[in-house]
Structures are given as structure tokens and as C-alpha cells.
């Protein structure tokens, strides 16, 4: 009765059958009423009334069954086979009723009524072939039950007229069985095909979702550590912040940066470094509390977002996390540990947006690492103001040259013995909105944001042009100019060209120019520095090592560099009475051995000047002699001081 259909196929068959139940029952009732009431005869009236009442009753039950099916077919416990059985029963009852009516009525009906009944039956049988095609059994039974008994009755009737109809009925019945059977097969195939398609779609969906998962893994997960990567974390963090906003809850963002990872990576190799990152990631993950997000931000940086966490809780948690990360690891039978510095920023206290929170946590980490690594620190107002100020300066610095906000001032450097001016150090000044910004502040920003080259070129041009005008342009009498150059600019391939063009544009003699580079060059590309020092010296420009002793100095580099002058850092002159003197003495001794002349800068008092002179320091610079002065005051200053002589001018003692 159900073939070997699946449950879903049976569901479809039941749906097809029931979907035309109401219209089918309506048509049957309408036709039956027509047959019953169109041909009135007192003989058959009571039969007809009983019959039509019974049919009504059956139809009502079928309509009830329809309503029941409609309600239950989406149910979990719905059984399509049972529904089909009920449907078949209802249909069989109806068709038996119709068949019985015909067989009974033929005896009493005249030719016209007989013809109308036969026509009606044929129409019903024809319609049923398609309406019942969802179940082959009922599709075939319906025309057979409807037509076969009627045809037999007609054939056996004494009326010849009816006999003919009987024969036609047999033929029609056979045809209808064929048609119904074909229609049922066709519907069956259509149902099977539809379900095959659904299967196919489900299969494809599964495949697509598997592939989506792989793509998700690839684009959201850091392959080394298995943690979220940057973009996935940003997405999750933004969602989390939205939730925090609507719940009025807080969030702490931790920026964790391993201490000294680069060194381990460089010395022990990348395999080792990767393993260390993996293990650190595992440790961070192990330490997570509920609802915390974590990612590898890049390199040796990890971010953790802690929900419902205030400043103190975040600091406590971060401190413990650092301790956990810093426990020794065992690698191939040797122990190794790595620390981590953590910066914390809070939502909503410090920032509302994900990228700002990360930036602030990064800043806090950076500030803390510079002060003392392996400690957690929270972002604070001062850091915020610092960032804002740096931003303001960065934005304005780009237009500082074109807006004529930059100028040079000049501070004399004197011969320690004769106090004659031998040179001026050119110092840059920036006036923004009537406020002087210290170069100690803005040079770093210019370096960070790629503005140092244009500013540095301007400084060189300006300083050379001004120096060329000193002493009425008489360069045989005029002092030298000592220009500070950032190491970033000094190492540029075109630096020598820049110097050459500053000299040729200003017509300043190359021996009147000194280039000051800080000792941080020792950490840079030594070969490049050395090459440029040689090239400058070859064209007659002198090189001075600034702030000597303030950072890590390497005597061998000082020796190899063979520059011309060492400027002892101001710190040592300031602390000349507290141990500074011994260091100045030592520097002087080294300088003598390596053939450098020595400048002491930051000389503020008569006593300092006296002590430095006694030590045999060659040149002195500082407020004691003069503060840096505006360019147009230099000539008057020179006129009022000792006239320099050629043999005391600042140069190497070779
Ligand atoms: P620096 O090269 O060590 O310059 C000397 C600094 O010491 C100058 O500060 C100067 O005004 C100050 N100074 C001089 N004598 C005394 C003194 O007796 N006592 C005290 N307390 N300070 C004294 P300034 O002009 O603020 O420059 C600060 C730093 O900015 C410079 O340190 C230099 O590193 C950088 N800088 C200045 N101008 C330029 C420039 O044109 N290019 C580059 N790249 N850096 C520059
Ligand atoms: Ca300097
Ligand atoms: Ca200096």
C-alpha cells in the first residue's frame, strides 16, 4: 500500500492527498446533491434522502479528519502512514456510497437520468486519477469501485440502452485503471525526486558548513598557538563591549608582552621561540577565568579581555598571570623562563572603543617595560594626556616648516683656556600657538613619524646659510657651526649629498661645519655610520659624538669611529662634585689616547668652568657663557667677545 517509500516520502504523499480533500469532498457533495434533487420521483425519494444524509455524515467525518491532519502533521509524533490509511478509508466509504447509489438507482432511472449518472461518474473517476495519484492503491481502486459495479449493473439490465453503457463502462474502467496507475507512478517519482534533491541539498549544506568551519579556522585562529588571531579578537571584543555597554558592566583589557623574547628567538632559534610561544599561550589559556577572551596579537604579544573586572582586580589578576607565565619551562632537559610585562586599560573608564583600549593598554605596557619589566601597570590620565599631546604635536609638526614655525638658535662653544668663541651649536626651536615646544620632546616624535628627514634637511640648510653670514661673511674669521643630526637621518644613503648641497647652497666652507651625532649610534648599523663619518671627514666636515657617557658607550666603537670630538654629557658636569669629576677625568684620558678633542656641555657656574679648565678640557659650552641665542644676535655677541683665532678653533688634534 505504501510501496517502499521513506517516511518523508509518505509525508509528502499524505500532504498531497489531504491538500485536495476539501475541494474533492465539496465536488462530490455538490454532484451528489445535483443527482439527488434534480430527478425527483416519490419511489426513490426516501432512499435518496437517507443516502445523501449518510454521505453528508461521511463527508463531515472526513472534514474532521482533514482538520485533525492539518493540526497534527507538523507534530513530532505525526505518523504519515496512519494519516494515509484514514484518508483511504474515508475515500473508500465515499466511493462505495457513490457506487451503491448508481447500482441501486439504475433500476428506477429513465434514460436521461442514467446518462447523467454515468457522465457524472466518469467525471469523478477522471478527476480522481490525478487527485488520488499520491497513493496508487486508492487511485486504482477509486475508478474500479466507482465504475465496475455500475457497468455490471448496466450490462445485466433488461434495457438495451443501459447494456450499451455497461460495455462502454468496462472499457472506460480499464482505461481509467491505466491512467490512474500511470499518474500514480509519475507522482511517486516526483516525490522521490524531490526528496533526493532535499537530501542532496542537505549533503551540500553539510559540506559547505564543514568548509566554512575550515575557513573560519584559517581566518580566525592563529595557527601556532591555536588562540584567536587579531581580526577574530577585534570582532569578539567589539561584540563584548557592546554587551558591556548595554549591561553597564566593565571590562579590563590586558596587553601582555614577553620580556626578552627577541633575544631568545635570535640566540636559540625560531623553533625554540615558536615552542616558547605555544607553551606561553597554553599557560595563559589555563589561567583564564570564565568569559574571558584571549588572542595572540602578534609576535610575542597576547591580549586578554576580562569582563566585570575593576582596576584592582585586573592588576591582581595580571600580576598572578605574569607569575604563572614566568615559571620555568623545561626545554630538552634544560630550564628556561621568560617574563612578561602587562599593560591594562579599562572600559569604560579609559576608552569605549576596542582599538583605543588596545592602544592604551599597549601604552601602559610600553611605559612599564621602560621603567621596569615583568610588572603589570594600569593606564592612567597622565599617559592619556601624553598620547593626546603627542598626537597634537605630530599633526602640527608636519606643517611646521611651511608655516614658518621653526627657527634655529645658536649657543656658543668657547675655548676653555682663552674663552674665545670657536663654534656655535645650532639648536632647533618650534613655536606652536605662541608656545615653545622643546626639541627634546618633538625630535622623538619627528623620528617616529617619518618627519625627521625633512626637518633635518631644513636644519642643515638653515644652519649653514646662517653660519655663512657670520663676521660679515668673512669665513676665515668666523666660528664653526655644530649641527645636531638624528641617527635616522645620518644613516640615510643620501645624507652626504644633503650635507654637500647645504654647503654649496650656503657657500659655507666645509671645515666650518660640525655634525653632532649621539652615542646611540653604537646600537645602529655600525658599518653605515663608519662609512658616513669617513665620507664627511673626507670633504672636511668634522664629526662630534654628543652626550658621551649617557648611554652605553663602547670604547672599541669610539676608537674605530675615529670621529673628531667628544661632548661629555651634561649630567656629569651637573654632578661634578658628586663623582662626575672622576668620570670626566677618565673620558678626558681616553679622548687624549684616541685623539679626540673634548667639549664639556652644560657648564653653568664659574666653579664648574674652573674645574674643567684645570682638567684640560678643550672646550666649554653652557649657560655660564651664554644661553642659546636668536640668529640675529650672534653677530653682536661675537663683536662683544674675544675674537677667535685660527689656532683655537674647534677641530681634531691630529
Ligand atoms: P643636545 O644636543 O644635548 O643639546 C644641548 C641641550 O642642552 C640644548 O637643549 C641646550 O639648550 C641645553 N643646554 C645648553 N647649555 C645648558 C646649560 O648650561 N644648562 C642646561 N640645563 N641646559 C643647557 P635644547 O635646545 O632644548 O635641545 C635639546 C635636545 O634636542 C638636544 O640636546 C638635541 O638632542 C635635540 N636637538 C635640538 N636641536 C636639534 C636639531 O636641530 N636636530 C636634532 N636632530 N636634534 C636637535
Ligand atoms: Ca648636541
Ligand atoms: Ca648633548
PDB file of C-alpha atoms in Angstrom, residues 12-13 59 73 76 93 121 188 243 248 265 277 287 319 325 330 390 460 464 472 497 499 522 552 624-625 637:
ATOM      1  CA  UNK A  12       4.652  14.213   1.050  1.00  0.00           C
ATOM      2  CA  UNK A  13       2.076  11.700  -0.234  1.00  0.00           C
ATOM      3  CA  UNK A  59     -18.078  13.843   4.441  1.00  0.00           C
ATOM      4  CA  UNK A  73       1.097  16.868  10.528  1.00  0.00           C
ATOM      5  CA  UNK A  76       6.758  15.297  16.363  1.00  0.00           C
ATOM      6  CA  UNK A  93     -16.515   4.880   2.113  1.00  0.00           C
ATOM      7  CA  UNK A 121     -19.351   9.049 -12.538  1.00  0.00           C
ATOM      8  CA  UNK A 188       5.605   8.668  -6.893  1.00  0.00           C
ATOM      9  CA  UNK A 243      27.180  43.858  25.637  1.00  0.00           C
ATOM     10  CA  UNK A 248      26.559  48.715  32.275  1.00  0.00           C
ATOM     11  CA  UNK A 265      64.497  33.798  19.390  1.00  0.00           C
ATOM     12  CA  UNK A 277      55.111  30.987  22.341  1.00  0.00           C
ATOM     13  CA  UNK A 287      44.777  30.770  33.646  1.00  0.00           C
ATOM     14  CA  UNK A 319      50.256  40.087  38.414  1.00  0.00           C
ATOM     15  CA  UNK A 325      53.878  32.809  32.718  1.00  0.00           C
ATOM     16  CA  UNK A 330      61.726  22.641  30.652  1.00  0.00           C
ATOM     17  CA  UNK A 390      51.998  63.546  21.052  1.00  0.00           C
ATOM     18  CA  UNK A 460      71.216  71.796   7.879  1.00  0.00           C
ATOM     19  CA  UNK A 464      74.829  76.541   7.074  1.00  0.00           C
ATOM     20  CA  UNK A 472      80.270  89.757   7.697  1.00  0.00           C
ATOM     21  CA  UNK A 497      74.507  64.548  -0.680  1.00  0.00           C
ATOM     22  CA  UNK A 499      75.291  67.873   3.502  1.00  0.00           C
ATOM     23  CA  UNK A 522      76.559  52.468  18.753  1.00  0.00           C
ATOM     24  CA  UNK A 552      76.053  52.501  26.739  1.00  0.00           C
ATOM     25  CA  UNK A 624      77.667  80.201  32.176  1.00  0.00           C
ATOM     26  CA  UNK A 625      78.864  81.545  28.848  1.00  0.00           C
ATOM     27  CA  UNK A 637      77.560  88.703  20.542  1.00  0.00           C
TER      28      UNK A 637
END
